[in-house]
Amino acid sequence: MEFKKTKGWLDWYANPSKPKFALPEGSVDSHCHVFGPGAEFPFAPERKYTPCDASKQQLFALRDHLGFDKNVIVGASCHGTDNRALIDALIHSNDKARGVATVNRQITEVELEKMHLAGVRGVRFNFLKRLVDFTPKEELMEITAKIAPFGWHIVVHFEGVDLPELWDFFTALPTKVVVDHMGRPDVSKGVNSSEFRLFIKLLNEYENIWSKVTCPERLSISGPQALNGEQNAYKDVVPFGRYLVENFSNRVLTGTDWPHPNLNNHMPDDGLLVDWIPHIACNSELQRKLLVDNPAKLYWP
Ligand code: 0GY
């Protein structure tokens, strides 16, 4: 099937730089996606955007170029609850990828078992209206009850402003819960804003809740340019990432978010994203936890 990309779609960066930061051995890119290819794995009819293709081979080549050892592939919303592209990438990864799937209440134990064998270790609940249609909380709780016996976790994706209304739901989840992109704060409000403080309170009060320290390119207002003559890109997101890495060092993950769906002002050089990591994890112990030990606990125990 031929797909026409969403108007204004930005394709992933073709020739990323080689990072200056040498990732520790065994590092995991804990948030990335595959898109199709559409001709082989068609995008879902209910999708809210149509991306460019981004195949498993291209993802694995990026992994090797940047110096990662493994990937955690998150089923992208353009595939809806069709996990075939994700499973295909997992089973061709030579045990170097684990997955986070999207499922609905019809999912059966047999299907979950097959997914587990392929390397799926979690499901994602997406609360962004521009990405998915609304799913009732009781359906999400039914899914939770089905996946919990497999030892899977739940990845939640929401905007920072929506945390107050989602608080009761998140804190009732019995599994480990991994929050995407630091809870997507509005970085212009600063780390001391009531919005980000509420997210910190969530992590302080619930030890089963983890955070991905990801997507500076998405959250940044200052952008990829060097600021004030200094060399680090996405500098305005650093205080958020550093706070989480230093205060919750055993419950943070990071990753590229390649192929970066729905960015509309620039497409990041993935090499620069790797070079952002030592600004949020400032010593080798924090770097090892963020990149190696923590993902190993969740995905390769
Ligand atoms: C991300 C962010 C986005 C998209 C998705 O599944 C998705 O389509 O997650 C977004 O548009 O902000 O995590 O890749």
Short mmCIF file of C-alpha atoms and ligand atoms in Angstrom, two decimals, residues 31 33 49 76-77 124 130-131 157 181 184 218 257 261-262, ligand 1:
data_model
loop_
_atom_site.label_atom_id
_atom_site.label_comp_id
_atom_site.label_asym_id
_atom_site.label_seq_id
_atom_site.Cartn_x
_atom_site.Cartn_y
_atom_site.Cartn_z
CA HIS A 31 12.91 4.98 23.67
CA HIS A 33 10.28 3.51 17.26
CA TYR A 49 -0.40 11.08 11.29
CA ALA A 76 4.21 4.16 17.65
CA SER A 77 0.65 5.44 17.59
CA ARG A 124 1.88 2.00 26.58
CA ARG A 130 -3.47 14.62 19.04
CA LEU A 131 -2.08 11.05 18.86
CA HIS A 157 2.56 9.35 27.79
CA HIS A 181 9.71 12.34 28.41
CA ARG A 184 6.46 16.50 29.16
CA ARG A 218 10.77 18.13 21.71
CA ASP A 257 13.13 8.91 20.33
CA PRO A 261 7.55 11.70 15.04
CA ASN A 262 5.68 14.97 14.66
C1 0GY B 1 7.17 10.09 21.02
C2 0GY B 1 6.31 11.26 20.87
C3 0GY B 1 5.29 11.43 19.98
C4 0GY B 1 4.66 10.40 19.23
C5 0GY B 1 4.44 9.14 19.64
O1 0GY B 1 3.57 7.01 19.39
C6 0GY B 1 3.68 8.13 18.89
O2 0GY B 1 3.14 8.43 17.83
O3 0GY B 1 4.91 8.70 20.77
C7 0GY B 1 4.73 12.78 19.77
O4 0GY B 1 4.13 13.03 18.71
O5 0GY B 1 4.91 13.66 20.66
O6 0GY B 1 7.33 9.58 22.11
O7 0GY B 1 7.73 9.63 20.03
#
